[in-house]
Short mmCIF file of C-alpha atoms in Angstrom, two decimals:
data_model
loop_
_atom_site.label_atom_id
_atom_site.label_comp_id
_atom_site.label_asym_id
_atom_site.label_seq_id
_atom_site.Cartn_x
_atom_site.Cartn_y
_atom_site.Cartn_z
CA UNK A 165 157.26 267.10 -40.27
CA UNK A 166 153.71 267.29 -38.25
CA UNK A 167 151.99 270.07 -36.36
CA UNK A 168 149.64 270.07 -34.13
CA UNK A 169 146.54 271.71 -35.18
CA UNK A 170 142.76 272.28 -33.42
CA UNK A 171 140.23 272.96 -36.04
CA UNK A 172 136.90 273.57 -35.70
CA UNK A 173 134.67 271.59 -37.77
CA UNK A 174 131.13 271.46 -38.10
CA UNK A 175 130.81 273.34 -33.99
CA UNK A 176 133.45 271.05 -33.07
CA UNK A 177 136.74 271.60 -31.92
CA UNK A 178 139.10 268.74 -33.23
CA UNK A 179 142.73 268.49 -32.12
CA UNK A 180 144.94 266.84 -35.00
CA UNK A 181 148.55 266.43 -35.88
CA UNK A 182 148.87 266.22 -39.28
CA UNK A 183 151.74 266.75 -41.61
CA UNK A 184 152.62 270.39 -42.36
CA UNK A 185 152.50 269.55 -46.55
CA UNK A 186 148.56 268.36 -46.48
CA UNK A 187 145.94 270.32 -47.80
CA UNK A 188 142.65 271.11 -45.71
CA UNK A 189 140.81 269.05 -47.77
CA UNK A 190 143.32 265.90 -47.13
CA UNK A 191 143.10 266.79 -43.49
CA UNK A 192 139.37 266.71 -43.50
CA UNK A 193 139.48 263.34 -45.28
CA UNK A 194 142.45 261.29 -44.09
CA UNK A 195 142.71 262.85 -40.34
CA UNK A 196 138.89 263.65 -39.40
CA UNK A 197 136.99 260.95 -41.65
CA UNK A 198 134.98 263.54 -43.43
CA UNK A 199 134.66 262.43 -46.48
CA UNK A 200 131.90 264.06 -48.07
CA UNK A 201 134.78 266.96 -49.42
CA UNK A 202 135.62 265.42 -52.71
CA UNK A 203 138.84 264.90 -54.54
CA UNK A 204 138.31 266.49 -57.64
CA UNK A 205 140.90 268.33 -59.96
CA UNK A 206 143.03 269.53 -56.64
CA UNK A 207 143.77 272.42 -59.00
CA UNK A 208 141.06 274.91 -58.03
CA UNK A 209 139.08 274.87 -61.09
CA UNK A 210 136.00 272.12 -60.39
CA UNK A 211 134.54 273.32 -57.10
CA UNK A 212 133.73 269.76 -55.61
CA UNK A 213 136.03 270.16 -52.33
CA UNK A 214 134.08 273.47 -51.51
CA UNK A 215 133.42 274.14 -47.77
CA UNK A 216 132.62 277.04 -45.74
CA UNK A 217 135.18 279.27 -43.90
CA UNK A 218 133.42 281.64 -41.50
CA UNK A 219 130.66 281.32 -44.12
CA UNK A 220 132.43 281.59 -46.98
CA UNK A 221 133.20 279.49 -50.09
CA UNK A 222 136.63 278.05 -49.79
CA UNK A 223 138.35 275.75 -51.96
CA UNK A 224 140.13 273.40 -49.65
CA UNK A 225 142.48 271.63 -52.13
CA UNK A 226 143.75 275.13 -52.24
CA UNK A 227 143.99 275.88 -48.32
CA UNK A 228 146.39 275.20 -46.12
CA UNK A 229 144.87 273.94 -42.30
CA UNK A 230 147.05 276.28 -40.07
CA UNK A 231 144.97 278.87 -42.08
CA UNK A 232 141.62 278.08 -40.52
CA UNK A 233 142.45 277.96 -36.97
CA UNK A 234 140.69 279.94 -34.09
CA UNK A 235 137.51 279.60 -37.65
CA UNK A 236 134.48 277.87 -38.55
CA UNK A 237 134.73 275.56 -40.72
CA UNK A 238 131.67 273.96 -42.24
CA UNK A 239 131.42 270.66 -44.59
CA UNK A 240 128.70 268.72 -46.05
CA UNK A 241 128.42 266.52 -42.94
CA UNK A 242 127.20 269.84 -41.01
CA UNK A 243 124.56 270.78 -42.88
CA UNK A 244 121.84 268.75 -41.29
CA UNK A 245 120.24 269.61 -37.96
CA UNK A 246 119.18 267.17 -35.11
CA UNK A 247 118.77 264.81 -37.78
CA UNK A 248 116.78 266.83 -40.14
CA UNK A 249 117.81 267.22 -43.42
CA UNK A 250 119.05 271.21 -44.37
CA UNK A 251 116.03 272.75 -46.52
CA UNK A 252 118.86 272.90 -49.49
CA UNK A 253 119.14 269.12 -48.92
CA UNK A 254 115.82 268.19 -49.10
CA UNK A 255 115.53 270.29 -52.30
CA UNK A 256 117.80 268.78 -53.87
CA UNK A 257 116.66 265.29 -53.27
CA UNK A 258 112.92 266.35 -53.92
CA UNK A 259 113.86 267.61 -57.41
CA UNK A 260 116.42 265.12 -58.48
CA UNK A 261 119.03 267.53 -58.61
CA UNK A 262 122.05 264.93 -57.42
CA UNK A 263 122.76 262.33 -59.98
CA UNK A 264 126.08 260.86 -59.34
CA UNK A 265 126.25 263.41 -56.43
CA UNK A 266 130.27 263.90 -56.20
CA UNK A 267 129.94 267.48 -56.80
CA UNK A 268 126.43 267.81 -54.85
CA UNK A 269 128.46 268.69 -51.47
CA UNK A 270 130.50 271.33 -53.07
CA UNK A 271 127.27 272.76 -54.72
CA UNK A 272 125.24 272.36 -50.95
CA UNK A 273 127.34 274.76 -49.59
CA UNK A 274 128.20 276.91 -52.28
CA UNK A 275 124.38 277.24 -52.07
CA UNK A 276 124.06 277.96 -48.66
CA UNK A 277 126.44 280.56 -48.90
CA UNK A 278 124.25 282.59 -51.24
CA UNK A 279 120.92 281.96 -49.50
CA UNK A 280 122.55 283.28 -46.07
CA UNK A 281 124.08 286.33 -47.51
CA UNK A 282 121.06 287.07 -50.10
CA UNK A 283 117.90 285.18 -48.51
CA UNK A 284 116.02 286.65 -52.43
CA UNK A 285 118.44 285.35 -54.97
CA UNK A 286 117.75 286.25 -58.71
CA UNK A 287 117.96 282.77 -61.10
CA UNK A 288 121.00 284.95 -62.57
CA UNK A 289 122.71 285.31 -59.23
CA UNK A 290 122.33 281.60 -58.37
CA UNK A 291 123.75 280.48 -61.24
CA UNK A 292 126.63 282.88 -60.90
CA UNK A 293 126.99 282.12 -56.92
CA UNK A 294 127.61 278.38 -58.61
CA UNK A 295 130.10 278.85 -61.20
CA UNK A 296 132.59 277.52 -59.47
CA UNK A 297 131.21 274.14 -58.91
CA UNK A 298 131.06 271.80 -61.94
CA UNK A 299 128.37 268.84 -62.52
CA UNK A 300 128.85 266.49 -65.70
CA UNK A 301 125.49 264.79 -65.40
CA UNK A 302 123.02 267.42 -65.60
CA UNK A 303 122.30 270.35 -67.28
CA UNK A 304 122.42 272.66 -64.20
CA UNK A 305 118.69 273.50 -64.45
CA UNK A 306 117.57 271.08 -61.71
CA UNK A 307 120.24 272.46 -59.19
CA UNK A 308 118.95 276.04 -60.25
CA UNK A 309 115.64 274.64 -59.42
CA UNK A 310 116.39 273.11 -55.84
CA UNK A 311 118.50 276.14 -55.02
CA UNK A 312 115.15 278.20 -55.66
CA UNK A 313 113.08 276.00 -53.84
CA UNK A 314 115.13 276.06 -50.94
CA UNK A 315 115.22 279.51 -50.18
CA UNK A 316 111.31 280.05 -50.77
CA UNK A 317 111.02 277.31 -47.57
CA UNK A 318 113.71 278.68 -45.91
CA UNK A 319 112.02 282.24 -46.06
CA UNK A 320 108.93 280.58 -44.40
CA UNK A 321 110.80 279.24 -41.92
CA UNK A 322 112.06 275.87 -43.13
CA UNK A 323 109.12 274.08 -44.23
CA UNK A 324 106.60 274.17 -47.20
CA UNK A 325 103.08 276.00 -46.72
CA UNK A 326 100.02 273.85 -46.75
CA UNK A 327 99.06 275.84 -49.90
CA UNK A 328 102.30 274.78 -51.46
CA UNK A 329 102.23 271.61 -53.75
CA UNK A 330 104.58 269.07 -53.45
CA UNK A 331 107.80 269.34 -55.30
CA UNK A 332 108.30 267.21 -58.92
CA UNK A 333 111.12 267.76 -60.96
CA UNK A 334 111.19 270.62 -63.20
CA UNK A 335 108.21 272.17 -60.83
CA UNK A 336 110.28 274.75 -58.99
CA UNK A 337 109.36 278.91 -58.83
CA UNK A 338 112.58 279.16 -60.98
CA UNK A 339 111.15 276.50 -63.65
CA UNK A 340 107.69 277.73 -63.83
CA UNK A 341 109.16 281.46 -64.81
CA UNK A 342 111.26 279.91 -67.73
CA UNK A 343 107.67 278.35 -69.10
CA UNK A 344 109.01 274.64 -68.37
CA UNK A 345 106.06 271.77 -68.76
CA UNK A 346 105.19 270.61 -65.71
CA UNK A 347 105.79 266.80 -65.55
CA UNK A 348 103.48 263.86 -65.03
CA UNK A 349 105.48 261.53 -63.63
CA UNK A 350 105.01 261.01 -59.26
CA UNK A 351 106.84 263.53 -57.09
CA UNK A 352 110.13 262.56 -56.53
CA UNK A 353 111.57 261.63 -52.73
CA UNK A 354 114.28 261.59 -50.59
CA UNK A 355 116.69 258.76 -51.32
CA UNK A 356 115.18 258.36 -54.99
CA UNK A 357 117.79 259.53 -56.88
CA UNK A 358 121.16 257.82 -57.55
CA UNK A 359 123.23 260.58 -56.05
CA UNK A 360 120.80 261.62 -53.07
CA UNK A 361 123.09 259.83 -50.49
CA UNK A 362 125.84 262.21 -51.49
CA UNK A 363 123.59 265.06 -49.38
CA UNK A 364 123.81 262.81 -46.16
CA UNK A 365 126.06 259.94 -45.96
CA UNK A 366 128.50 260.71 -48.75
CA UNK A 367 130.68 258.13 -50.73
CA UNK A 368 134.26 258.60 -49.62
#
């Protein structure tokens, strides 16, 4: 059995029929093409199909469609704007914090949930605004880092001050107050790291 659903996605209203058993996260897939909402466990426990509900965090292996109807629903293919990269997204290619990048989406937008509801995030309430989303290449400090960074430029509007110096890995506010070495090596860019095309044309 099908029903006929209108979603909107990303601003967009979309008008699918999909059947009544699929998950939100199979309809975003396999009906709308938007495939940067992961597959992960489909049990609720790794965080990588994370997308925003009115705002909020919401597991979509775990949602039913005909739940979001007449709400926003935002995925990883929404976060950039008039084809600039989201400050998070930047961050996170700046400071290498994607490596494979499946879970990066989840972790974008778990992000931005936390810098739009608290614009001054402790370290400790980033990491606990994350716990839901887990990463098996890294050890979590870079994505601490890049969360950081983000909200600093988004507090200033968006972009870095003259003053500020470009971003390296490990070179973040958060790193610098947890006595980390700053590195020698050049600052990183968008695009260098493996899993930076996870943040704007992710793998299906």
């Amino acid at each position: 059995m099908k029903a006929q659903l209108t979603l909107t996605v990303n601003g967009e209203e979309r008008d699918v029929l999909a059947a009544v058993h699929k998950t939100l996260l199979e309809v975003l897939r396999e009906d709308l093409g938007l495939t940067g909402t992961k597959h992960g466990c489909e049990l609720g426990e790794c965080g990588a199909c994370t997308v925003l509900v009115d705002g909020e965090p919401v597991l979509s292996c775990l949602t039913l469609p005909i739940e979001c109807q007449g709400r926003e629903i935002t995925t990883v293919e929404g976060l950039a704007e008039g084809g600039r990269l989201h400050p998070l997204q930047q961050a996170f290619a700046e400071l290498g914090a994607a490596q494979c990048g499946y879970c990066t989406p989840g972790m974008l937008l778990s992000a931005r949930a936390l810098i739009e509801g608290n614009p001054t995030p402790t370290r400790d309430e980033v990491r606990e605004a994350l716990a839901g989303n887990l990463c098996r290449c890294t050890g979590y400090s870079k994505i601490l880092d890049a969360v950081e960074l983000a909200g600093l430029r988004m507090r200033r509007g968006g972009q870095p001050e003259r003053s500020e110096p470009q971003a390296r890995a490990g070179d973040s506010p958060g790193a610098r107050r947890a006595g980390q070495p700053e590195r020698s090596e050049p600052p990183a860019r968008a695009g260098d790291s493996p899993g930076a095309r996870a943040m704007v044309e992710p793998r299906a």
